Amino acid sequence: MDPSCAFDRVAVVGTGGYGWHFLCALLATKRLHVRAVTSTTDTQSSLIKQSGLVKQKHTDKQKRIAKLRELGAEIVEYDDPTSEAFAAAFSDIHTVVSAVGLSGVTSQIAMIDGALAAGVRWFIPSEYGVAHYTSTWMPFPSPLAPKTDVDRYLRDHAMPRGLAHTVIYTGMALDYLDPASIGLKLASRSATLVGRGGTPVSFTPAHNVVQLVCDIVQRPHEMMNRTIRFASSTAKMRELIKVATNGEHGERVKIVCVDEAKAKFCELAKHQDPRAFQIYSRL
């Protein structure tokens, strides 16, 4: 018997972004029972009345869910991101793949507890991006710090209780990348470079991330309790800027010293200004 058959029931948390693509790819294998686990939060009628934007989100989500059902997915909804709700959603599931966005990273602690209660055997957290490293110069936790908390919880709390995990780093998501987040202004073919620009940056397009995760899910005994690092391409910031500005360093490139960038980041982050992340991603 194929040893992977013991892991043929898979739940994906999230039906938008990567979640949608993961679900479609896993369903296409025709080898797995696939369950889409999704929140009811943005489909409540009280919210739908508040704005056209929420109404549009509701409509888009309902279309995705209808399509997933058509493709053969089981749909399970939960009201609140509690361990009890996730335990019910993960009933009879062997593998959980989380595809929540950055704002939902902390909910993965309850997700992990729910997985443990439901007897899930393998949990893949929502990373699919850059690893988080502690910075001694930063006077407060970085925007990516919750990722480390989840990784530690999986290693120190869940793994000793029988829940395996696999962490997947794929660099920056090319399809969702805002050029401004790495200092590029494409309209004016200009850029801001922090320091010498020697920091390597990794990128991976969504279709490669989706294929990677789909392959990993089907190879449980090889991939459990591992950290996977994958990138389609890697380049130094100064090399990217050279391409974006169509030339060598010149009048279209502003050089900012590292200490100045760190100080600016701290000032913006103190006020929860989203522009802080644009600086953080280049440090």
Coordinates of C-alpha atoms in Angstrom, one line a residue:
M1 CA 0.0 0.0 0.0
D2 CA 1.1 3.5 -0.8
P3 CA 2.2 4.9 2.6
S4 CA 0.8 8.4 1.7
C5 CA -2.7 6.9 1.7
A6 CA -2.7 7.3 5.5
F7 CA -2.7 11.0 4.8
D8 CA -5.4 11.2 2.1
R9 CA -7.8 13.6 4.0
V10 CA -6.6 17.2 3.8
A11 CA -8.1 20.4 5.1
V12 CA -7.1 23.8 3.8
V13 CA -7.9 26.8 6.0
G14 CA -8.8 29.8 3.8
T15 CA -10.4 29.9 0.4
G16 CA -8.9 33.2 -1.0
G17 CA -5.4 33.9 -2.3
Y18 CA -3.2 30.9 -1.8
G19 CA -6.0 28.9 -0.2
W20 CA -8.0 28.9 -3.4
H21 CA -5.0 27.8 -5.5
F22 CA -4.0 25.1 -3.0
L23 CA -7.5 23.7 -3.0
C24 CA -7.8 23.6 -6.7
A25 CA -4.4 21.9 -7.1
L26 CA -5.1 19.3 -4.4
L27 CA -8.5 18.5 -5.9
A28 CA -6.9 18.1 -9.3
T29 CA -4.8 15.2 -8.0
K30 CA -8.0 13.1 -7.7
R31 CA -6.2 11.2 -4.9
L32 CA -7.3 13.2 -1.9
H33 CA -10.4 14.0 0.1
V34 CA -10.1 17.8 0.3
R35 CA -12.0 20.0 2.8
A36 CA -12.1 23.8 2.6
V37 CA -12.3 25.4 6.0
T38 CA -13.5 29.0 5.8
S39 CA -14.7 31.7 8.2
T40 CA -18.3 32.9 8.1
T41 CA -17.2 36.4 9.3
D42 CA -17.4 38.2 5.9
T43 CA -20.6 36.4 4.8
Q44 CA -22.9 37.6 7.6
S45 CA -25.9 39.6 6.3
S46 CA -25.4 42.4 8.9
L47 CA -22.0 43.1 7.4
I48 CA -23.2 42.9 3.8
K49 CA -25.4 45.9 4.4
Q50 CA -22.6 48.1 5.6
S51 CA -20.7 48.7 2.3
G52 CA -20.4 47.8 -1.3
L53 CA -16.9 46.5 -0.7
V54 CA -18.0 43.9 1.9
K55 CA -20.9 43.0 -0.4
Q56 CA -18.4 42.4 -3.3
K57 CA -16.2 40.2 -1.0
H58 CA -19.3 38.2 0.0
T59 CA -20.2 37.7 -3.6
D60 CA -16.7 36.6 -4.6
K61 CA -16.4 34.2 -1.7
Q62 CA -19.7 32.6 -2.5
K63 CA -18.7 32.1 -6.1
R64 CA -15.4 30.5 -4.9
I65 CA -17.2 28.2 -2.5
A66 CA -19.7 27.2 -5.2
K67 CA -16.9 26.4 -7.6
L68 CA -15.0 24.4 -5.0
R69 CA -18.2 22.3 -4.3
E70 CA -18.5 21.7 -8.1
L71 CA -14.9 20.5 -8.1
G72 CA -15.6 18.1 -5.3
A73 CA -14.4 19.9 -2.2
E74 CA -16.2 19.5 1.2
I75 CA -17.0 22.9 2.7
V76 CA -16.9 23.5 6.4
E77 CA -17.5 27.0 7.9
Y78 CA -16.6 28.3 11.4
D79 CA -17.9 31.4 13.2
D80 CA -15.0 32.2 15.6
P81 CA -11.3 31.2 15.4
T82 CA -11.4 29.1 18.6
S83 CA -9.7 25.8 19.2
E84 CA -13.1 24.2 19.7
A85 CA -14.3 25.5 16.3
F86 CA -11.2 24.3 14.6
A87 CA -11.4 20.9 16.3
A88 CA -14.9 20.4 14.9
A89 CA -13.7 21.6 11.4
F90 CA -10.8 19.2 11.4
S91 CA -12.7 16.1 12.4
D92 CA -11.4 13.0 10.5
I93 CA -8.7 15.1 8.9
H94 CA -5.1 13.8 8.6
T95 CA -3.3 17.0 7.2
V96 CA -4.1 20.6 7.8
V97 CA -2.7 23.3 5.4
S98 CA -3.1 26.8 6.7
A99 CA -3.4 29.6 4.1
V100 CA -4.4 32.5 6.3
G101 CA -2.9 36.0 5.6
L102 CA -0.5 37.9 7.8
S103 CA -3.3 39.3 9.9
G104 CA -4.5 35.8 10.7
V105 CA -1.2 34.3 11.7
T106 CA -1.9 34.5 15.4
S107 CA -5.1 32.5 15.0
Q108 CA -2.9 29.5 14.1
I109 CA -2.3 28.8 17.8
A110 CA -6.0 28.0 18.2
M111 CA -5.8 26.1 14.9
I112 CA -2.9 24.0 16.2
D113 CA -4.8 23.3 19.5
G114 CA -7.9 22.3 17.4
A115 CA -5.8 20.0 15.3
L116 CA -4.4 18.3 18.4
A117 CA -7.9 17.8 19.8
A118 CA -9.1 16.4 16.5
G119 CA -6.3 14.0 16.1
V120 CA -4.7 15.6 13.1
R121 CA -1.3 14.2 12.3
W122 CA 0.4 16.9 10.2
F123 CA 0.2 20.7 10.2
I124 CA 1.6 23.0 7.6
P125 CA 1.5 26.7 8.8
S126 CA 1.0 29.7 6.6
E127 CA 4.5 30.9 5.8
Y128 CA 5.1 30.9 2.0
G129 CA 7.2 34.0 2.5
V130 CA 10.4 35.2 4.2
A131 CA 11.7 33.9 7.5
H132 CA 11.6 36.1 10.6
Y133 CA 14.9 36.9 12.3
T134 CA 15.2 38.8 15.6
S135 CA 16.8 42.2 15.2
T136 CA 18.7 43.5 18.2
W137 CA 18.4 47.1 17.0
M138 CA 14.5 47.0 17.0
P139 CA 12.9 48.3 20.2
F140 CA 9.8 46.2 19.7
P141 CA 8.7 43.0 18.0
S142 CA 8.9 43.0 14.2
P143 CA 5.8 42.7 12.0
L144 CA 6.7 39.1 11.3
A145 CA 7.4 38.1 15.0
P146 CA 4.0 36.1 15.3
K147 CA 5.4 33.7 12.7
T148 CA 8.2 32.8 15.1
D149 CA 5.6 32.2 17.9
V150 CA 3.7 29.8 15.7
D151 CA 6.9 27.9 14.7
R152 CA 8.0 27.6 18.4
Y153 CA 4.5 26.5 19.4
L154 CA 4.6 23.7 16.8
R155 CA 8.0 22.6 17.8
D156 CA 7.8 22.8 21.6
H157 CA 4.1 22.1 22.3
A158 CA 2.5 20.3 19.3
M159 CA 5.3 18.0 18.1
P160 CA 5.8 16.2 21.5
R161 CA 2.1 15.5 21.5
G162 CA 2.2 13.8 18.1
L163 CA 1.5 16.6 15.7
A164 CA 4.1 16.8 13.0
H165 CA 4.7 20.0 11.0
T166 CA 6.5 21.4 8.0
V167 CA 7.5 25.0 7.6
I168 CA 7.9 26.3 4.0
Y169 CA 9.7 29.5 3.1
T170 CA 9.4 30.6 -0.5
G171 CA 10.7 34.2 -0.4
M172 CA 8.6 37.1 -1.5
A173 CA 5.4 36.3 -3.3
L174 CA 6.0 37.6 -6.8
D175 CA 2.3 37.7 -7.8
Y176 CA 1.3 39.7 -4.8
L177 CA 4.4 41.9 -4.5
D178 CA 3.9 45.7 -4.3
P179 CA 7.1 47.1 -6.0
A180 CA 7.1 50.0 -3.5
S181 CA 7.6 47.5 -0.7
I182 CA 11.2 46.9 -2.0
G183 CA 11.8 50.5 -2.9
L184 CA 10.9 50.4 -6.6
K185 CA 8.9 53.2 -8.4
L186 CA 8.2 51.6 -11.7
A187 CA 6.2 54.5 -13.2
S188 CA 9.2 56.9 -12.9
R189 CA 11.8 54.1 -13.2
S190 CA 13.4 55.3 -10.0
A191 CA 14.2 53.6 -6.7
T192 CA 15.4 54.0 -3.1
L193 CA 18.4 51.8 -2.1
V194 CA 19.2 51.1 1.5
G195 CA 22.9 50.9 2.1
R196 CA 24.9 49.1 -0.6
G197 CA 22.0 46.9 -1.7
G198 CA 23.9 43.7 -1.2
T199 CA 21.1 41.9 0.6
P200 CA 19.9 39.0 -1.5
V201 CA 16.1 38.8 -2.0
S202 CA 14.3 35.7 -3.0
F203 CA 11.1 35.6 -5.2
T204 CA 8.7 32.8 -6.1
P205 CA 5.6 33.1 -8.4
A206 CA 2.4 31.8 -7.0
H207 CA 2.1 28.8 -9.4
N208 CA 5.5 27.5 -8.2
V209 CA 4.4 27.9 -4.5
V210 CA 1.2 26.0 -5.2
Q211 CA 2.9 23.2 -7.0
L212 CA 5.5 22.9 -4.2
V213 CA 2.9 22.7 -1.5
C214 CA 0.8 20.2 -3.5
D215 CA 3.8 18.0 -3.9
I216 CA 4.8 18.2 -0.3
V217 CA 1.3 17.2 0.9
Q218 CA 1.5 14.0 -1.1
R219 CA 4.9 13.0 0.4
P220 CA 4.2 13.1 4.1
H221 CA 6.8 10.6 5.3
E222 CA 9.6 12.5 3.5
M223 CA 8.5 16.0 4.5
M224 CA 7.4 15.8 8.1
N225 CA 9.2 17.9 10.7
R226 CA 11.3 19.7 8.1
T227 CA 11.9 23.3 7.1
I228 CA 11.7 23.7 3.3
R229 CA 13.4 26.7 1.7
F230 CA 12.6 27.2 -2.0
A231 CA 13.0 30.2 -4.3
S232 CA 12.5 30.5 -8.1
S233 CA 15.0 33.3 -8.3
T234 CA 17.3 35.2 -6.0
A235 CA 19.0 38.6 -6.7
K236 CA 20.6 41.4 -4.7
M237 CA 18.7 44.6 -4.3
R238 CA 21.2 46.6 -6.3
E239 CA 20.7 44.1 -9.2
L240 CA 16.9 44.5 -9.1
I241 CA 17.2 48.3 -9.0
K242 CA 19.6 48.3 -12.0
V243 CA 16.9 46.4 -14.0
A244 CA 14.0 48.6 -12.7
T245 CA 15.7 51.9 -13.4
N246 CA 17.2 50.7 -16.7
G247 CA 20.8 51.7 -15.8
E248 CA 23.6 52.0 -13.3
H249 CA 23.2 54.0 -10.0
G250 CA 22.4 57.5 -11.0
E251 CA 20.0 60.4 -10.6
R252 CA 17.0 58.0 -10.4
V253 CA 18.4 56.1 -7.4
K254 CA 18.3 57.6 -3.9
I255 CA 20.8 56.1 -1.5
V256 CA 19.7 55.9 2.1
C257 CA 22.1 54.8 4.8
V258 CA 21.1 51.7 6.9
D259 CA 21.0 53.6 10.2
E260 CA 18.7 56.2 8.7
A261 CA 16.4 53.6 7.4
K262 CA 16.2 51.8 10.7
A263 CA 15.4 55.1 12.5
K264 CA 12.7 55.8 10.0
F265 CA 11.2 52.3 10.3
C266 CA 11.0 52.6 14.1
E267 CA 9.3 56.0 13.9
L268 CA 6.7 54.7 11.4
A269 CA 6.2 51.4 13.2
K270 CA 5.6 53.2 16.5
H271 CA 2.5 54.8 15.0
Q272 CA 1.5 51.5 13.2
D273 CA 2.1 53.2 9.8
P274 CA 1.9 50.5 7.1
R275 CA 4.8 52.2 5.3
A276 CA 7.1 50.8 8.0
F277 CA 6.9 47.4 6.3
Q278 CA 8.2 48.8 3.1
I279 CA 11.4 49.7 4.9
Y280 CA 11.5 46.5 7.0
S281 CA 11.6 44.3 3.9
R282 CA 14.8 46.0 2.7
L283 CA 16.7 45.9 6.0

